[in-house]
C-alpha positions as semicolon CSV with decimal commas, in nm:
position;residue;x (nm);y (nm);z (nm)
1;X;-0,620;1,117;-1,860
2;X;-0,969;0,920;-1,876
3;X;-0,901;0,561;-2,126
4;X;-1,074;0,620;-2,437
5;X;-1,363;0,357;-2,538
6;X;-1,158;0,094;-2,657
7;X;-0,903;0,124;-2,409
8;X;-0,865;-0,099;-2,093
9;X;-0,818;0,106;-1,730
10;X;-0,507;0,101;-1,606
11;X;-0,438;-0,112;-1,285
12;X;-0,239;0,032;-1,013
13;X;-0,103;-0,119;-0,672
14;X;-0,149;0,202;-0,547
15;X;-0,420;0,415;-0,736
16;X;-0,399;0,704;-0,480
17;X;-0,041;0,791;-0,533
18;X;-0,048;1,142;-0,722
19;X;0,317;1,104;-0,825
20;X;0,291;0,940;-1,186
21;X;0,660;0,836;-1,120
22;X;0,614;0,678;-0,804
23;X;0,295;0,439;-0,894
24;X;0,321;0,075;-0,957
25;X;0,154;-0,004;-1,260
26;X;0,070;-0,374;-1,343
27;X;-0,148;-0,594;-1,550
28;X;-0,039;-0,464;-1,906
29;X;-0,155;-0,762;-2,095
30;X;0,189;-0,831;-2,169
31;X;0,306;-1,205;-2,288
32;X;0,511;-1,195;-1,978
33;X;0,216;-1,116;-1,699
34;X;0,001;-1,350;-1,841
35;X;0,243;-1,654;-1,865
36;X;0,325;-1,598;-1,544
37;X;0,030;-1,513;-1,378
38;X;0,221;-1,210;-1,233
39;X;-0,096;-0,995;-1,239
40;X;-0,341;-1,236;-1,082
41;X;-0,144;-1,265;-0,791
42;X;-0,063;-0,914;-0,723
43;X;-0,441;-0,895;-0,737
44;X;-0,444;-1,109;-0,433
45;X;-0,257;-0,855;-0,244
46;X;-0,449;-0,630;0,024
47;X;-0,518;-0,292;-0,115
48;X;-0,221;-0,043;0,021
49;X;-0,508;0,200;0,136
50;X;-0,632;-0,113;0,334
51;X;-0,268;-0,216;0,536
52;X;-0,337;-0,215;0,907
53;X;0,058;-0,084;0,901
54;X;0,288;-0,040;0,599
55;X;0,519;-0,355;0,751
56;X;0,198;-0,566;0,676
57;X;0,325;-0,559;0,276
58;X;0,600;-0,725;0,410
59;X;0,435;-0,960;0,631
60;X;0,168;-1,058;0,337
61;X;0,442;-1,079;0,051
62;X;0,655;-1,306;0,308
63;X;0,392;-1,560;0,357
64;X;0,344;-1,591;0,020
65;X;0,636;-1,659;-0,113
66;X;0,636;-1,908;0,155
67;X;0,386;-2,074;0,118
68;X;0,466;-2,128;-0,278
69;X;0,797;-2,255;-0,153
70;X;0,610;-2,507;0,058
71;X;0,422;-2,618;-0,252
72;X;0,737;-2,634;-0,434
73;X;0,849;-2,854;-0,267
74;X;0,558;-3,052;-0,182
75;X;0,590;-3,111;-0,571
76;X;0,919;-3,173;-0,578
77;X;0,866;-3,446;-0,288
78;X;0,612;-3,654;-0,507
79;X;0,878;-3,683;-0,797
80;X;1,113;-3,807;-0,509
81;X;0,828;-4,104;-0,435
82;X;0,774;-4,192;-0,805
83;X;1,188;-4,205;-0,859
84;X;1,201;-4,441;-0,508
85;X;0,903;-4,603;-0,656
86;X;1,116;-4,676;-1,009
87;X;1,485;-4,755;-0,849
88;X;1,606;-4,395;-0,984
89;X;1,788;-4,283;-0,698
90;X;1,987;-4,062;-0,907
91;X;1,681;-3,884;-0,959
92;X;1,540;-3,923;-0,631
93;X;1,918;-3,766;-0,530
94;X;1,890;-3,489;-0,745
95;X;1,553;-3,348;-0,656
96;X;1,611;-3,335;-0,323
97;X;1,928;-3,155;-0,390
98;X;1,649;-2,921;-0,528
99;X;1,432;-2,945;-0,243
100;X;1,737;-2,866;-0,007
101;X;1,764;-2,525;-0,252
102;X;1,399;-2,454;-0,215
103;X;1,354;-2,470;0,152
104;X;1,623;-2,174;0,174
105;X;1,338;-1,965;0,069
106;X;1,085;-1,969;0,357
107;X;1,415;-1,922;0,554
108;X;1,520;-1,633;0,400
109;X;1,164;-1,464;0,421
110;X;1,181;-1,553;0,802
111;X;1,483;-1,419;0,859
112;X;1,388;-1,077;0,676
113;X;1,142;-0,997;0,935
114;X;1,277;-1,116;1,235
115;X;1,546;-0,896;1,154
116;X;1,325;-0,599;1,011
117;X;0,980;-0,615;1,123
118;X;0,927;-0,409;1,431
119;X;0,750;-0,526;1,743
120;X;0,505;-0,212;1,721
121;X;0,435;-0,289;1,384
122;X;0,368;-0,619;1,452
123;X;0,093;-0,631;1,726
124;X;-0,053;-0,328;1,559
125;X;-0,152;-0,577;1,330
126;X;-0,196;-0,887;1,585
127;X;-0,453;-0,642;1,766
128;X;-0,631;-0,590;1,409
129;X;-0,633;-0,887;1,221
130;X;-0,921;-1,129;1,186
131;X;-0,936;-1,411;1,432
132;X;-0,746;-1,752;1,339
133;X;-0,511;-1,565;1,068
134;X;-0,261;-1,788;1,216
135;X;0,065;-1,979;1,091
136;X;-0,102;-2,296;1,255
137;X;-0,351;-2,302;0,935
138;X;-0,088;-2,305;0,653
139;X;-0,185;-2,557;0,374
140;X;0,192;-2,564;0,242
141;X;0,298;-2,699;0,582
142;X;-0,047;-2,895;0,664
143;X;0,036;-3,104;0,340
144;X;0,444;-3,110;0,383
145;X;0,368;-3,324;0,677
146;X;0,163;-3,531;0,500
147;X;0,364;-3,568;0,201
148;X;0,664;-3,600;0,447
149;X;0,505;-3,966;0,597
150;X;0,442;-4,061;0,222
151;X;0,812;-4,000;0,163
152;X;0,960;-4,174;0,487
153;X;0,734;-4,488;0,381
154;X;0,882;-4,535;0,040
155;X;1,198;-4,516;0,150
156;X;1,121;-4,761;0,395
157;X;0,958;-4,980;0,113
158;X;1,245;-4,907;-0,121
159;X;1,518;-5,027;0,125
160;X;1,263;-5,337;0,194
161;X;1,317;-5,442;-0,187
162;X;1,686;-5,430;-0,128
163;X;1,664;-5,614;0,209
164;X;1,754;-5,350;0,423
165;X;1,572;-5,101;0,713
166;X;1,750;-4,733;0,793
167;X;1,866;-4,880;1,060
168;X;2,069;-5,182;0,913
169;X;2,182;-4,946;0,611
170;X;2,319;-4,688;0,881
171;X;2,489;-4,981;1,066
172;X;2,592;-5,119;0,702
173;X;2,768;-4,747;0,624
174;X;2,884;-4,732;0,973
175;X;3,075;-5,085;0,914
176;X;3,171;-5,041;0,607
177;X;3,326;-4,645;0,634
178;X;3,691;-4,607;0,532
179;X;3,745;-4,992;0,444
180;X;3,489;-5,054;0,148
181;X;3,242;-4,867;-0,040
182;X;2,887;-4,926;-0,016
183;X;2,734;-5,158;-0,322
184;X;2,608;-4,912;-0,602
185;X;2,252;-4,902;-0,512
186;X;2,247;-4,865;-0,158
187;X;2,535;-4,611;-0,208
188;X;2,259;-4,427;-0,414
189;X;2,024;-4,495;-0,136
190;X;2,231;-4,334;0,179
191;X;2,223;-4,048;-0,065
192;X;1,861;-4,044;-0,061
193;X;1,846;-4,062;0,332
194;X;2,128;-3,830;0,376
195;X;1,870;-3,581;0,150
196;X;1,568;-3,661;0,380
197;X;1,778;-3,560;0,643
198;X;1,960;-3,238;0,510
199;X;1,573;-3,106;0,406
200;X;1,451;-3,156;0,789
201;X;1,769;-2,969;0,925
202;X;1,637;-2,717;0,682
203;X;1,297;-2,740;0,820
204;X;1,410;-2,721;1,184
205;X;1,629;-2,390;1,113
206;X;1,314;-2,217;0,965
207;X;1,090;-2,295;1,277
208;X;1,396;-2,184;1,506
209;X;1,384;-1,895;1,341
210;X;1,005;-1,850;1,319
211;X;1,020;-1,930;1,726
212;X;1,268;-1,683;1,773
213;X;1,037;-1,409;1,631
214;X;0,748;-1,477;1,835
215;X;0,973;-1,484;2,102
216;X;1,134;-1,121;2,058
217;X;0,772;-0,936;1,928
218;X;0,559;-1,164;2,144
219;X;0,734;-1,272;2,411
220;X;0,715;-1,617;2,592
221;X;1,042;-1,738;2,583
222;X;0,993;-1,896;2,937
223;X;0,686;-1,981;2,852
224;X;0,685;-2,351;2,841
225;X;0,851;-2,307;3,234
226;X;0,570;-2,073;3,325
227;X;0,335;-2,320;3,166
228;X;0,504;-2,644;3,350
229;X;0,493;-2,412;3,695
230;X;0,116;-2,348;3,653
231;X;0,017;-2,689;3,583
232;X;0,187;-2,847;3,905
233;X;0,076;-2,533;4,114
234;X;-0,282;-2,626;4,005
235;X;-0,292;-2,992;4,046
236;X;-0,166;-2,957;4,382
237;X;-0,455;-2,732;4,466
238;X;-0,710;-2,824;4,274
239;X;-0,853;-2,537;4,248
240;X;-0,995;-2,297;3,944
241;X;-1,280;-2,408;3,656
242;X;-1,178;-2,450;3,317
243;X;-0,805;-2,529;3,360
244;X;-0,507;-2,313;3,493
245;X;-0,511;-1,954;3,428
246;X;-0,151;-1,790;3,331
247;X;-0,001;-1,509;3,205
248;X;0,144;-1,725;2,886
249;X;0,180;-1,466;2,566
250;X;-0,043;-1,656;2,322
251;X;-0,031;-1,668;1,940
252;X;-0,273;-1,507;1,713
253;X;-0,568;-1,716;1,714
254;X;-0,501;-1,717;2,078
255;X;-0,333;-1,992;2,177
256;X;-0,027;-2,005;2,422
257;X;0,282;-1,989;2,248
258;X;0,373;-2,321;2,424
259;X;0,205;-2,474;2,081
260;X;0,429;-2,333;1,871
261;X;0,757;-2,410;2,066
262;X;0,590;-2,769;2,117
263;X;0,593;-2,818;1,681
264;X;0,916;-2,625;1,683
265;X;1,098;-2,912;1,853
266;X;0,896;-3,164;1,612
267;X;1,095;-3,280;1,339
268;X;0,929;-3,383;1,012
269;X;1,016;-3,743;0,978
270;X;1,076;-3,882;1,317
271;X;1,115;-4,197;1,249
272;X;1,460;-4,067;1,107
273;X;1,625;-3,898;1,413
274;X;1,549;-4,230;1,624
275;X;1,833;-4,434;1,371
276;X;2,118;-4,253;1,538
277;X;1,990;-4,408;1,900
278;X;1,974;-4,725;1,753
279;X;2,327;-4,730;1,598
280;X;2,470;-4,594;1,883
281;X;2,311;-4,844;2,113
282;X;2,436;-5,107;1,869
283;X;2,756;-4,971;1,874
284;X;2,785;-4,969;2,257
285;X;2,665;-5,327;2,276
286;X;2,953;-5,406;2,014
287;X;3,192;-5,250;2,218
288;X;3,117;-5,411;2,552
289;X;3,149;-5,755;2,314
290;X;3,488;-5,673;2,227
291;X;3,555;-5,621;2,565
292;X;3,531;-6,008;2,652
């Protein structure tokens, strides 16, 4: 039935389905779709007569849901600064109880397709797609990092005011465990670093997990052997233009997986993870005093 003159065509995410029951209709001009901008972003999604492979709904819908997760919590992360920024830990405490929350999204969308995306769906579309549709060229994650040195730096600056560097508040909790209880604020403070820390756990699962995919529908595993092999074999020999040549799976703008396991290992603040070699050094040294 044609819309009459005054009436607006009706949108459909798929407009060749003949089954009235089984289209998706959208874009009603309901209070709800336009609030939420529900419509405007299922515009953004590839036709269905378009998909290289029906799996690449999946793939599409995954990234984006990621990627809003990233921005999430890229938001989240500047209310985190500005609490630092004020002394309101308990604020600072509480959003990145949120942010911890959050990151279980891009998780969960990983884990949904390493566990139900096919291989042969998959490089049907890696043999398709447009060159440099890659992971490497996410804004949510470009800008996490980013936002992520912003962060580490206030705390730093924060813990400053209060006299104190992550590494004399860990030794300060480590001294103080089971006999006193840290003074209010820089109780309020571990909580804030044990946050940091909890969200780049978080992070680290997701790009095991993103690694692990590559690695079952792509392959390279070994790579990062295969690539260590190659480059001794060749600067023994010397020989070969334009670098070592090897059989090393590569991602989809082309580039050896070796990249990806090479971030995947990367934690987002590292300045964090190098505390626990300083305490423990300082705890050593401590113990071979006691010794004498």
């Amino acid at each position: 039935m044609e819309p009459t003159a005054n009436e607006q065509p009706k949108k459909y995410m798929n407009p060749d389905e003949q089954e009235h029951l089984l289209r998706f209709e959208y874009d009603r001009k309901s209070v709800y779709e336009e609030d939420s901008g529900t419509a405007r972003m299922l515009d953004v999604l590839i036709p269905e007569s378009e998909l290289i492979d029906p799996d690449q709904r999946l793939f599409q819908v995954q990234h984006l849901q990621t990627e809003m997760a990233w921005y999430s919590i890229h938001f989240e992360i500047r209310r985190v600064i500005t609490a630092l920024r004020e002394d309101d830990f308990a604020t600072a405490t509480h959003l990145l109880d949120r942010i911890i929350l959050l990151s279980d999204a891009p998780y969960q969308s990983q884990r949904l397709m390493v566990n139900s995306l096919t291989q042969f769906s998959l490089l049907r579309m890696r043999a398709q797609l447009p060159q440099g549709a890659t992971g490497f060229d996410s804004p949510g994650m470009r800008n996490l990092k980013l936002v992520a040195k912003a962060l580490w730096t206030t705390l730093e600056q924060t813990l400053a005011r209060y006299e104190h560097t992550p590494v004399s508040l860990a030794m300060l909790r480590l001294e103080t465990e089971r006999i006193k209880p840290l003074p209010d604020r820089l109780a309020l403070l571990a909580q804030v670093y044990d946050g940091i820390q909890q969200f780049d756990v978080k992070l680290m699962e997701w790009k095991q997990l993103h690694l692990r995919m590559v690695w079952g529908h792509l392959g390279g595993a070994f790579a990062h052997l295969e690539e260590s092999r190659a480059l001794m074999e060749h600067a023994a020999t010397k020989t070969g233009e334009g670098g070592p040549q090897y059989g090393i799976p590569t991602s989809l703008r082309g580039r050896p997986v070796t990249d990806l396991q090479r971030i995947t290992v990367s934690p987002l603040f590292p300045a964090l993870w190098k505390v626990p070699d300083a305490v423990y050094h300082a705890m050593k040294t401590k113990q071979g005093q006691d010794l004498y």
